[in-house]
mmCIF file of C-alpha atoms in Angstrom:
data_model
loop_
_atom_site.group_PDB
_atom_site.id
_atom_site.type_symbol
_atom_site.label_atom_id
_atom_site.label_comp_id
_atom_site.label_asym_id
_atom_site.label_seq_id
_atom_site.Cartn_x
_atom_site.Cartn_y
_atom_site.Cartn_z
ATOM 1 C CA GLN A 1 142.917 6.600 48.485
ATOM 2 C CA ILE A 2 143.959 9.762 46.691
ATOM 3 C CA THR A 3 146.965 9.639 44.384
ATOM 4 C CA LEU A 4 148.406 12.157 41.960
ATOM 5 C CA LYS A 5 151.137 11.852 39.353
ATOM 6 C CA GLU A 6 152.842 14.496 37.276
ATOM 7 C CA SER A 7 153.937 13.980 33.692
ATOM 8 C CA GLY A 8 155.611 16.100 31.072
ATOM 9 C CA PRO A 9 158.976 16.885 29.514
ATOM 10 C CA THR A 10 162.114 16.658 31.603
ATOM 11 C CA LEU A 11 163.997 19.144 29.426
ATOM 12 C CA VAL A 12 162.785 22.312 27.761
ATOM 13 C CA LYS A 13 164.655 25.063 25.953
ATOM 14 C CA PRO A 14 164.636 28.710 27.032
ATOM 15 C CA THR A 15 161.614 30.652 25.695
ATOM 16 C CA GLN A 16 159.633 27.448 25.142
ATOM 17 C CA THR A 17 156.297 26.699 26.802
ATOM 18 C CA LEU A 18 156.140 23.964 29.437
ATOM 19 C CA THR A 19 153.022 21.804 29.628
ATOM 20 C CA LEU A 20 152.621 19.552 32.658
ATOM 21 C CA THR A 21 149.785 17.126 33.304
ATOM 22 C CA CYS A 22 148.592 15.943 36.699
ATOM 23 C CA THR A 23 146.631 12.687 36.554
ATOM 24 C CA PHE A 24 144.815 11.841 39.745
ATOM 25 C CA SER A 25 142.558 9.222 41.267
ATOM 26 C CA GLY A 26 140.510 8.825 44.424
ATOM 27 C CA PHE A 27 138.451 11.986 43.991
ATOM 28 C CA SER A 28 136.606 13.921 41.309
ATOM 29 C CA LEU A 29 137.055 17.535 40.350
ATOM 30 C CA SER A 30 133.346 17.688 39.717
ATOM 31 C CA THR A 31 132.722 17.267 43.473
ATOM 32 C CA SER A 32 132.167 20.327 45.615
ATOM 33 C CA ALA A 33 135.196 21.645 47.535
ATOM 34 C CA GLU A 34 137.756 19.603 45.628
ATOM 35 C CA GLY A 35 140.834 21.300 44.171
ATOM 36 C CA VAL A 36 144.261 20.633 42.661
ATOM 37 C CA GLY A 37 147.297 22.841 42.966
ATOM 38 C CA TRP A 38 150.792 23.114 41.508
ATOM 39 C CA ILE A 39 153.889 23.863 43.567
ATOM 40 C CA ARG A 40 157.515 23.894 42.465
ATOM 41 C CA GLN A 41 160.898 23.596 44.134
ATOM 42 C CA PRO A 42 164.177 24.622 42.500
ATOM 43 C CA PRO A 43 167.077 22.315 43.397
ATOM 44 C CA GLY A 44 168.140 22.971 46.970
ATOM 45 C CA LYS A 45 165.605 25.748 47.417
ATOM 46 C CA ALA A 46 162.203 26.368 48.975
ATOM 47 C CA LEU A 47 158.719 25.455 47.856
ATOM 48 C CA GLU A 48 156.836 27.989 45.738
ATOM 49 C CA TRP A 49 153.090 27.907 45.159
ATOM 50 C CA LEU A 50 152.144 28.430 41.510
ATOM 51 C CA ALA A 51 148.450 27.882 40.835
ATOM 52 C CA LEU A 52 145.326 25.985 41.803
ATOM 53 C CA ILE A 53 141.953 25.118 40.351
ATOM 54 C CA TYR A 54 138.752 24.199 42.152
ATOM 55 C CA TRP A 55 135.812 22.003 41.227
ATOM 56 C CA ASP A 56 133.798 25.043 40.100
ATOM 57 C CA ASP A 57 136.617 26.137 37.723
ATOM 58 C CA ASP A 58 137.712 28.904 40.101
ATOM 59 C CA LYS A 59 141.390 29.497 39.299
ATOM 60 C CA ARG A 60 144.064 31.191 41.380
ATOM 61 C CA TYR A 61 147.593 32.142 40.339
ATOM 62 C CA SER A 62 150.771 33.304 42.032
ATOM 63 C CA PRO A 63 150.841 37.081 41.528
ATOM 64 C CA SER A 64 154.507 37.007 40.545
ATOM 65 C CA LEU A 65 153.956 34.427 37.789
ATOM 66 C CA LYS A 66 150.355 35.070 36.813
ATOM 67 C CA SER A 67 151.154 36.366 33.341
ATOM 68 C CA ARG A 68 152.946 33.133 32.434
ATOM 69 C CA LEU A 69 150.659 30.509 33.972
ATOM 70 C CA THR A 70 147.488 28.805 32.816
ATOM 71 C CA ILE A 71 145.734 26.024 34.715
ATOM 72 C CA THR A 72 142.902 23.957 33.286
ATOM 73 C CA LYS A 73 141.035 20.791 34.185
ATOM 74 C CA ASP A 74 139.553 17.866 32.278
ATOM 75 C CA THR A 75 137.087 16.335 34.674
ATOM 76 C CA SER A 76 136.314 13.370 32.423
ATOM 77 C CA LYS A 77 139.994 12.384 32.339
ATOM 78 C CA ASN A 78 140.760 13.249 35.981
ATOM 79 C CA GLN A 79 143.532 15.534 34.820
ATOM 80 C CA VAL A 80 144.769 19.043 35.526
ATOM 81 C CA VAL A 81 147.140 20.772 33.115
ATOM 82 C CA LEU A 82 149.550 23.589 33.919
ATOM 83 C CA THR A 83 151.249 25.585 31.191
ATOM 84 C CA VAL A 84 154.163 27.918 31.832
ATOM 85 C CA THR A 85 155.187 30.192 28.986
ATOM 86 C CA ASN A 86 158.587 31.702 28.203
ATOM 87 C CA MET A 87 160.604 29.216 30.247
ATOM 88 C CA ASP A 88 163.954 30.365 31.638
ATOM 89 C CA PRO A 89 166.800 28.497 33.363
ATOM 90 C CA VAL A 90 165.577 29.915 36.696
ATOM 91 C CA ASP A 91 162.393 27.892 36.173
ATOM 92 C CA THR A 92 164.392 24.682 36.558
ATOM 93 C CA ALA A 93 162.642 22.883 39.395
ATOM 94 C CA THR A 94 160.744 19.862 40.575
ATOM 95 C CA TYR A 95 157.079 20.521 39.880
ATOM 96 C CA PHE A 96 154.542 18.935 42.245
ATOM 97 C CA CYS A 97 150.800 18.642 41.875
ATOM 98 C CA THR A 98 148.743 18.421 45.040
ATOM 99 C CA HIS A 99 145.232 17.818 46.261
ATOM 100 C CA ILE A 100 143.628 20.594 48.248
ATOM 101 C CA GLY A 101 142.075 19.317 51.438
ATOM 102 C CA PHE A 102 141.626 20.674 54.947
ATOM 103 C CA SER A 103 142.366 24.092 53.387
ATOM 104 C CA ALA A 104 145.897 22.855 52.779
ATOM 105 C CA PHE A 105 147.917 20.749 50.367
ATOM 106 C CA ASP A 106 147.197 17.375 51.921
ATOM 107 C CA ILE A 107 148.260 14.862 49.265
ATOM 108 C CA TRP A 108 151.265 15.366 46.957
ATOM 109 C CA GLY A 109 152.438 13.735 43.766
ATOM 110 C CA GLN A 110 155.989 12.451 43.565
ATOM 111 C CA GLY A 111 157.068 15.481 41.545
ATOM 112 C CA THR A 112 158.745 15.803 38.173
ATOM 113 C CA LEU A 113 162.079 17.531 37.573
ATOM 114 C CA VAL A 114 162.043 19.973 34.677
ATOM 115 C CA THR A 115 165.360 21.366 33.473
ATOM 116 C CA VAL A 116 165.522 24.466 31.296
ATOM 117 C CA SER A 117 168.609 24.486 29.127
ATOM 118 C CA SER A 118 169.586 25.074 25.548
ATOM 119 C CA GLN B 1 153.811 38.552 48.017
ATOM 120 C CA SER B 2 156.963 37.762 50.015
ATOM 121 C CA ALA B 3 157.902 34.380 51.412
ATOM 122 C CA LEU B 4 157.191 33.730 55.068
ATOM 123 C CA THR B 5 160.275 33.968 57.277
ATOM 124 C CA GLN B 6 161.631 30.826 58.917
ATOM 125 C CA PRO B 7 164.990 30.181 60.592
ATOM 126 C CA ALA B 8 167.349 28.465 58.196
ATOM 127 C CA SER B 9 168.190 25.754 60.688
ATOM 128 C CA VAL B 10 167.368 24.404 64.119
ATOM 129 C CA SER B 11 168.784 21.484 66.025
ATOM 130 C CA GLY B 12 168.057 19.389 69.066
ATOM 131 C CA SER B 13 169.013 16.183 70.785
ATOM 132 C CA PRO B 14 166.823 13.087 70.860
ATOM 133 C CA GLY B 15 164.059 13.469 73.399
ATOM 134 C CA GLN B 16 164.229 17.262 73.449
ATOM 135 C CA SER B 17 161.644 19.684 72.093
ATOM 136 C CA ILE B 18 162.220 22.266 69.381
ATOM 137 C CA THR B 19 160.108 25.052 67.951
ATOM 138 C CA ILE B 20 160.242 26.443 64.424
ATOM 139 C CA SER B 21 158.832 29.897 63.874
ATOM 140 C CA CYS B 22 157.148 31.215 60.750
ATOM 141 C CA THR B 23 156.678 34.969 60.511
ATOM 142 C CA GLY B 24 154.362 36.560 57.995
ATOM 143 C CA THR B 25 152.300 39.710 57.847
ATOM 144 C CA SER B 26 148.812 40.939 58.578
ATOM 145 C CA SER B 27 147.945 39.973 54.994
ATOM 146 C CA ASP B 28 148.618 36.271 55.466
ATOM 147 C CA VAL B 29 149.457 34.580 58.797
ATOM 148 C CA GLY B 30 147.910 37.371 60.837
ATOM 149 C CA SER B 31 144.611 37.381 58.966
ATOM 150 C CA TYR B 32 143.792 33.718 58.402
ATOM 151 C CA SER B 33 143.771 30.549 60.479
ATOM 152 C CA LEU B 34 144.960 28.657 57.413
ATOM 153 C CA VAL B 35 148.572 27.933 58.306
ATOM 154 C CA SER B 36 149.937 24.501 57.454
ATOM 155 C CA TRP B 37 153.265 22.785 58.008
ATOM 156 C CA TYR B 38 155.065 20.274 55.794
ATOM 157 C CA GLN B 39 157.909 17.841 56.443
ATOM 158 C CA GLN B 40 160.213 16.984 53.561
ATOM 159 C CA HIS B 41 162.899 14.323 53.653
ATOM 160 C CA PRO B 42 165.660 14.440 51.007
ATOM 161 C CA ASP B 43 164.419 13.672 47.493
ATOM 162 C CA LYS B 44 160.890 13.067 48.739
ATOM 163 C CA ALA B 45 157.637 14.919 48.300
ATOM 164 C CA PRO B 46 156.499 17.084 51.212
ATOM 165 C CA LYS B 47 154.113 15.573 53.768
ATOM 166 C CA ILE B 48 151.474 17.567 55.592
ATOM 167 C CA MET B 49 151.999 17.628 59.360
ATOM 168 C CA ILE B 50 149.690 20.419 60.566
ATOM 169 C CA TYR B 51 146.754 22.237 58.955
ATOM 170 C CA GLU B 52 144.520 25.116 60.056
ATOM 171 C CA VAL B 53 147.230 26.199 62.530
ATOM 172 C CA THR B 54 146.736 23.437 65.114
ATOM 173 C CA LYS B 55 145.132 20.373 63.519
ATOM 174 C CA ARG B 56 146.943 17.107 62.818
ATOM 175 C CA PRO B 57 145.950 14.855 59.922
ATOM 176 C CA SER B 58 145.249 11.259 60.769
ATOM 177 C CA GLY B 59 148.472 9.317 61.156
ATOM 178 C CA VAL B 60 150.667 12.237 62.201
ATOM 179 C CA SER B 61 152.273 11.790 65.597
ATOM 180 C CA ASP B 62 150.938 13.884 68.468
ATOM 181 C CA ARG B 63 154.538 14.941 69.102
ATOM 182 C CA PHE B 64 153.872 17.556 66.417
ATOM 183 C CA SER B 65 151.827 20.603 67.396
ATOM 184 C CA GLY B 66 151.104 24.003 65.928
ATOM 185 C CA SER B 67 150.168 27.419 67.243
ATOM 186 C CA LYS B 68 149.858 31.021 66.149
ATOM 187 C CA SER B 69 150.181 34.416 67.746
ATOM 188 C CA GLY B 70 149.667 37.518 65.687
ATOM 189 C CA ASN B 71 151.702 37.312 62.510
ATOM 190 C CA THR B 72 153.833 34.397 63.688
ATOM 191 C CA ALA B 73 152.997 30.699 63.557
ATOM 192 C CA SER B 74 155.027 27.986 65.226
ATOM 193 C CA LEU B 75 155.603 24.274 64.900
ATOM 194 C CA THR B 76 156.738 22.397 67.988
ATOM 195 C CA ILE B 77 158.153 18.903 67.881
ATOM 196 C CA SER B 78 158.455 17.206 71.251
ATOM 197 C CA GLY B 79 160.391 14.067 72.077
ATOM 198 C CA LEU B 80 162.687 14.517 69.081
ATOM 199 C CA GLN B 81 163.500 11.367 67.173
ATOM 200 C CA ALA B 82 166.122 10.694 64.530
ATOM 201 C CA GLU B 83 163.397 10.271 61.909
ATOM 202 C CA ASP B 84 162.271 13.871 62.490
ATOM 203 C CA GLU B 85 165.438 15.143 60.805
ATOM 204 C CA ALA B 86 164.131 16.825 57.662
ATOM 205 C CA ASP B 87 163.255 20.165 56.126
ATOM 206 C CA TYR B 88 160.097 21.852 57.386
ATOM 207 C CA TYR B 89 158.026 24.423 55.529
ATOM 208 C CA CYS B 90 155.180 26.590 56.705
ATOM 209 C CA CYS B 91 152.467 27.827 54.370
ATOM 210 C CA SER B 92 149.692 30.375 54.754
ATOM 211 C CA TYR B 93 146.665 31.473 52.805
ATOM 212 C CA ALA B 94 147.163 35.062 51.688
ATOM 213 C CA GLY B 95 143.774 36.076 50.390
ATOM 214 C CA SER B 96 143.830 37.495 46.877
ATOM 215 C CA SER B 97 147.538 36.596 46.639
ATOM 216 C CA GLY B 98 146.749 32.934 47.006
ATOM 217 C CA TRP B 99 149.170 30.875 49.068
ATOM 218 C CA VAL B 100 152.662 31.643 50.323
ATOM 219 C CA PHE B 101 155.358 29.294 51.665
ATOM 220 C CA GLY B 102 158.185 29.923 54.073
ATOM 221 C CA GLY B 103 161.823 29.626 53.121
ATOM 222 C CA GLY B 104 162.163 26.317 54.926
ATOM 223 C CA THR B 105 163.988 25.169 58.053
ATOM 224 C CA LYS B 106 166.488 22.335 58.206
ATOM 225 C CA LEU B 107 166.064 20.337 61.404
ATOM 226 C CA THR B 108 169.106 18.437 62.598
ATOM 227 C CA VAL B 109 168.763 15.808 65.316
ATOM 228 C CA LEU B 110 172.110 15.737 67.090
#
């Protein structure tokens, strides 16, 4: 059974860097074809894909946010970390990590709400 | 990379069928058979309902079906039930641009 859980700060100040950790179980990111992605959802708004990382360290980023995002993995800890630089109030959202399966986001974490405010 | 276009809302009575459209471009929906659909109830994480345009994950009711024609994908829900009331999002692979979601559709079961 695959599970994922996001962790990180619930409140960050404008201009700060956000670091979120996704801790997962039920699969290994050292196994071929496995991947983990990050998706966010501002309150009352739509889902937005941010980034993903595959077992072979292939990384993909949203073109509109690429300059501010970094995704990394720690295979030994079963964790994926997303950093977002220069946070702004418009980045206030619930951030989800997901497993990539069936060429889609098949298993989701519960999400973590991050508020950007001074 | 623009969001896929979905109707803001659709509604139907119990037992009826509804279809939600998802319009993209030749760079995403039109080029790849990698369209997926997600159901999201209030304050819950999204749940995958359809992947690779037409396939249902194990455990998803066969009342949910997907299709695609050109740059537009569709999700059809037959035999509407009260529990189907939720927000629905489409998503497509977009090549070098990664993945793109639709704006979401609120389904109301009357």
